[in-house]
Amino acid sequence: MTSAADAREALIALRAEVAKAVVGNDGAVSGLIVALLCRGHVLLEGVPGVAKTLLVRSLAAALDLTTTRVQFTPDLMPGDVTGSLVYDARTADFSFREGPVFTNLLLADEINRTPPKTQSSLLEAMEERQVSVDGKPRALPDPFIVIATQNPVEYEGTYPLPEAQLDRFLVKLTMPEPSREDEYGILLRHAEGFDPRDLSAAGVKPVAGPAQLAAGRAAVADVKLRPEVIAYIVDLCRATRTSPSVRLGVSPRGATALLAAARAWAWLAGRDYVTPDDVKALARPALRHRLGLRPEAELEGATADGVLERVLASVPVPR
């Protein structure tokens, strides 16, 4: 049986394994580890060419889990994701053929490229961890995590995710363009022969698996929260609902997501209790995608992160 200490060590080692293929983006890697511990889904946003897909592929290579990649396109059908009934001429009967969603780690690449009908096929899978085909529910493997990527600058031919689906992602991680130092490191690796299509040649190998994740989740569930810290989370989320720039504030589901993420963050830091700083560290990734801004505020340059910055500055921090 894997101990909590061994599980923490293995999950922290994921950062070093991913760094063999991806330069920088330690924050995004930490966010992905938090999501794994919380059994939560991740929305990964960044402009083309910042290694969103490579990051997820590297994480999958460093985990002893099954993984599938689906390239979302305008002609993708729900059955292409969930699976469908197929007629078997030998038995003169229909049998179910599993779709790519039957995996541990599903990479939904460019999820906003596919129409709402196909996007919604992921809703039941993400929330209930099962799919229903022909009225019969079929359980997904455990763990099951969706990591969806999207491009924030191309809107032609895209279908923005509705609030109901955005709310089902535990965190939204943003991948900025690299610093000059990181970009130099990327080019240096390529000059030395790094091939992003061959992660095994880069030395990326599995360092954690289901046993470590299960032990980590059990340990995270024992992380304590003082009533003052719980009240701080409630006050932060309620403050988003009264912001003049916001038409839709953070829901109670968002508050529970922030609580869970802060617990996982505290455990990774080696503590069995949550501090207000843990809440602050996870507030932006856990809440930014749950805010609906007023159109006039967006025209004036308001952003979800800007609103959260003001909320964090205005809500009193417990001692």
XYZ file of C-alpha atoms in Angstrom:
319
model
C 0.000 0.000 0.000
C 1.368 3.403 -1.007
C 1.923 5.848 1.860
C 0.855 9.493 1.689
C 4.501 10.619 1.813
C 5.450 8.343 -1.106
C 2.424 9.556 -3.049
C 3.382 13.205 -2.515
C 6.962 12.502 -3.592
C 5.787 10.733 -6.761
C 3.329 13.468 -7.711
C 5.889 16.223 -7.129
C 8.279 14.216 -9.340
C 5.766 14.694 -12.174
C 6.995 18.280 -12.484
C 10.546 17.162 -13.192
C 9.392 14.566 -15.732
C 7.206 17.050 -17.615
C 10.070 19.583 -17.564
C 12.118 17.143 -19.658
C 9.823 18.006 -22.576
C 8.227 21.356 -21.656
C 10.269 24.409 -20.680
C 8.678 26.653 -18.030
C 4.936 26.528 -17.244
C 5.527 25.144 -13.746
C 2.278 26.817 -12.651
C 0.250 24.939 -15.261
C 1.885 21.635 -14.283
C 1.066 22.275 -10.606
C -2.534 23.067 -11.562
C -2.800 19.790 -13.465
C -1.485 17.860 -10.436
C -4.058 19.605 -8.211
C -6.790 18.562 -10.647
C -5.584 14.945 -10.592
C -5.799 14.935 -6.797
C -9.308 16.426 -6.860
C -10.573 14.213 -9.711
C -11.361 17.497 -11.451
C -11.312 18.525 -15.090
C -9.045 21.183 -16.581
C -9.561 23.848 -19.232
C -6.191 24.801 -20.706
C -6.138 28.078 -22.634
C -3.356 29.677 -24.645
C -2.474 31.037 -28.077
C -1.250 28.567 -30.723
C 2.291 27.307 -30.308
C 2.746 27.562 -26.523
C 2.870 23.755 -26.085
C -0.612 23.120 -24.651
C -0.906 19.717 -26.312
C 2.740 18.847 -25.612
C 2.195 19.657 -21.922
C -0.739 17.258 -21.655
C 1.035 14.547 -23.657
C 4.082 14.898 -21.398
C 1.915 14.630 -18.298
C 0.250 11.521 -19.722
C 3.663 9.981 -20.474
C 4.750 10.646 -16.871
C 1.646 8.876 -15.525
C 0.972 5.155 -15.610
C -2.576 5.785 -16.881
C -4.440 5.147 -20.119
C -4.765 8.267 -22.239
C -6.641 9.238 -25.404
C -6.537 12.343 -27.572
C -9.545 13.619 -29.519
C -9.136 16.449 -32.023
C -12.417 18.344 -31.855
C -13.638 19.489 -35.272
C -16.914 20.948 -36.613
C -17.991 17.569 -38.028
C -17.295 15.525 -34.876
C -20.412 13.684 -33.683
C -21.334 12.760 -30.064
C -20.928 9.051 -30.837
C -17.361 9.742 -31.982
C -16.606 10.692 -28.369
C -18.827 8.451 -26.246
C -19.056 5.377 -28.463
C -22.021 3.854 -30.271
C -23.971 0.689 -30.986
C -22.599 -1.305 -33.898
C -24.495 -4.051 -35.733
C -22.720 -7.399 -35.648
C -23.745 -9.477 -38.668
C -22.431 -12.683 -37.076
C -24.724 -12.459 -34.067
C -27.471 -10.404 -35.755
C -27.360 -8.113 -32.735
C -26.037 -4.708 -31.722
C -22.963 -4.419 -29.539
C -21.512 -1.339 -27.883
C -18.207 -0.063 -29.174
C -16.483 2.164 -26.629
C -15.447 5.638 -27.698
C -12.254 7.482 -26.734
C -13.954 8.803 -23.578
C -13.362 5.385 -21.964
C -9.897 6.272 -20.696
C -8.221 7.738 -17.610
C -6.935 10.939 -19.170
C -8.855 12.409 -22.108
C -7.200 15.223 -24.061
C -9.996 17.184 -25.728
C -7.961 19.262 -28.167
C -9.554 22.558 -29.281
C -12.870 21.778 -27.624
C -14.406 25.048 -28.851
C -14.031 23.885 -32.476
C -16.942 21.455 -32.212
C -20.689 22.290 -32.098
C -22.654 22.378 -28.802
C -24.267 18.972 -29.502
C -20.879 17.260 -29.355
C -19.620 19.460 -26.505
C -22.647 18.430 -24.465
C -21.810 14.755 -24.987
C -18.972 15.356 -22.554
C -21.274 16.872 -19.905
C -22.603 13.606 -18.514
C -19.165 12.025 -18.705
C -17.552 14.914 -16.806
C -20.229 15.208 -14.138
C -21.531 11.657 -13.685
C -18.420 9.784 -14.865
C -20.572 7.625 -17.065
C -22.140 7.722 -20.525
C -25.621 6.577 -21.485
C -26.073 4.909 -24.856
C -29.417 3.408 -25.818
C -30.681 4.205 -22.307
C -28.027 2.119 -20.591
C -25.473 3.859 -18.309
C -21.886 2.706 -18.753
C -19.339 3.600 -16.080
C -16.067 5.268 -17.063
C -12.699 4.155 -15.655
C -11.421 5.612 -12.385
C -9.685 7.993 -12.454
C -11.304 9.841 -15.347
C -10.134 13.379 -16.101
C -10.765 15.633 -19.083
C -8.106 18.159 -20.058
C -9.557 20.404 -22.730
C -7.566 22.977 -24.691
C -8.881 26.053 -26.416
C -7.489 29.005 -28.327
C -8.491 32.428 -26.911
C -7.767 34.498 -30.023
C -9.482 32.681 -32.901
C -13.253 33.032 -32.807
C -14.176 32.368 -36.440
C -15.644 28.885 -36.744
C -15.672 28.279 -32.980
C -18.458 27.541 -30.517
C -17.829 29.144 -27.091
C -18.468 26.768 -24.206
C -21.721 27.547 -22.334
C -21.580 28.542 -18.660
C -23.071 25.178 -17.615
C -20.129 23.327 -19.144
C -17.476 25.824 -18.035
C -18.688 25.384 -14.452
C -17.833 21.675 -14.633
C -14.121 22.356 -15.026
C -12.322 22.436 -11.691
C -9.720 24.925 -12.919
C -8.936 27.032 -15.959
C -5.202 27.296 -16.535
C -3.701 29.871 -18.877
C -0.427 29.328 -20.720
C 1.240 32.648 -21.526
C 3.932 33.163 -24.135
C 7.333 32.147 -22.724
C 9.885 34.577 -21.354
C 12.996 35.267 -23.413
C 15.004 32.896 -21.216
C 12.444 30.088 -21.589
C 12.143 30.634 -25.351
C 15.925 30.419 -25.658
C 15.800 27.128 -23.733
C 13.106 25.794 -26.100
C 15.134 26.601 -29.206
C 18.295 25.201 -27.641
C 16.564 21.860 -27.047
C 15.316 21.734 -30.624
C 18.786 22.628 -31.903
C 20.137 19.663 -29.942
C 17.658 17.289 -31.598
C 14.591 17.314 -29.310
C 11.571 15.816 -31.109
C 8.220 16.696 -29.453
C 6.666 13.668 -31.155
C 9.054 11.265 -29.373
C 8.734 11.854 -25.641
C 10.457 8.582 -24.743
C 13.620 9.846 -26.440
C 13.441 12.908 -24.186
C 13.533 10.573 -21.187
C 9.947 11.076 -20.011
C 8.852 7.950 -18.133
C 5.983 7.055 -15.760
C 6.699 8.118 -12.184
C 3.172 7.903 -10.705
C 0.027 5.892 -11.275
C -3.379 4.973 -9.833
C -1.942 3.821 -6.477
C -0.208 7.150 -5.849
C -3.274 9.109 -6.933
C -5.543 7.079 -4.649
C -3.199 7.542 -1.668
C -2.884 11.239 -2.426
C -6.650 11.728 -2.631
C -7.164 9.936 0.671
C -4.570 12.186 2.303
C -6.082 15.345 0.782
C -9.473 14.397 2.262
C -7.872 14.602 5.734
C -6.520 18.128 5.236
C -8.232 20.393 7.787
C -9.973 23.717 7.241
C -10.616 26.198 10.032
C -14.096 27.763 10.060
C -12.461 31.142 9.382
C -10.874 29.840 6.171
C -14.177 28.329 5.006
C -15.863 31.682 5.703
C -13.100 33.409 3.688
C -13.872 31.187 0.672
C -17.592 31.970 1.024
C -16.927 35.717 1.247
C -14.664 35.672 -1.818
C -17.270 33.883 -3.922
C -20.129 36.085 -2.701
C -18.091 39.198 -3.455
C -17.877 38.197 -7.132
C -21.683 38.259 -7.354
C -21.880 41.921 -6.321
C -19.051 43.182 -8.535
C -20.325 45.900 -10.927
C -18.405 44.310 -13.820
C -20.050 40.898 -13.412
C -23.405 39.624 -14.702
C -22.840 36.080 -13.390
C -20.803 35.462 -10.237
C -19.262 32.319 -8.810
C -21.771 29.583 -7.947
C -21.660 27.389 -4.825
C -20.122 24.703 -7.050
C -17.284 27.146 -7.682
C -16.834 27.654 -3.939
C -16.546 23.888 -3.376
C -14.042 23.688 -6.259
C -11.887 26.378 -4.639
C -12.062 24.552 -1.300
C -11.007 21.243 -2.876
C -8.178 22.821 -4.880
C -6.844 24.687 -1.842
C -6.814 21.430 0.134
C -4.792 19.666 -2.572
C -2.392 22.625 -2.817
C -1.832 22.581 0.953
C -1.148 18.828 0.943
C 1.369 19.150 -1.913
C 3.120 21.812 0.185
C 3.445 19.275 3.013
C 0.753 20.644 5.328
C -2.368 19.018 6.777
C -4.249 22.319 7.060
C -5.312 25.058 4.624
C -4.124 28.652 5.007
C -5.657 31.802 3.449
C -2.583 31.938 1.186
C -3.556 28.532 -0.256
C -6.990 29.946 -1.067
C -5.445 33.032 -2.677
C -3.071 30.901 -4.764
C -5.940 28.858 -6.241
C -8.598 31.602 -6.479
C -7.786 32.666 -10.037
C -7.508 29.212 -11.666
C -10.536 27.874 -9.748
C -12.828 30.868 -10.325
C -11.827 32.800 -13.472
C -13.905 30.701 -15.872
C -16.995 30.907 -13.666
C -17.363 34.677 -14.016
C -19.645 36.136 -16.677
C -18.657 39.740 -17.388
C -21.082 42.436 -18.483
C -20.627 43.356 -22.177
C -20.061 47.022 -21.327
C -17.366 46.025 -18.803
C -15.609 43.900 -21.413
C -15.647 46.828 -23.834
C -13.932 48.889 -21.164
C -11.201 46.246 -20.850
C -12.381 44.362 -17.762
C -11.152 40.789 -17.347
C -12.076 37.935 -15.025
C -8.592 37.982 -13.499
C -8.896 41.729 -12.934
C -12.206 41.270 -11.119
C -10.702 38.537 -8.936
C -7.711 40.761 -8.190
C -10.039 43.451 -6.828
C -12.089 40.887 -4.892
C -8.962 39.430 -3.270
C -7.840 42.927 -2.314
C -11.199 43.905 -0.815
C -12.216 40.818 1.200
C -10.629 40.768 4.685
C -8.127 37.931 5.151
C -8.567 35.867 8.347
C -5.625 35.668 10.730
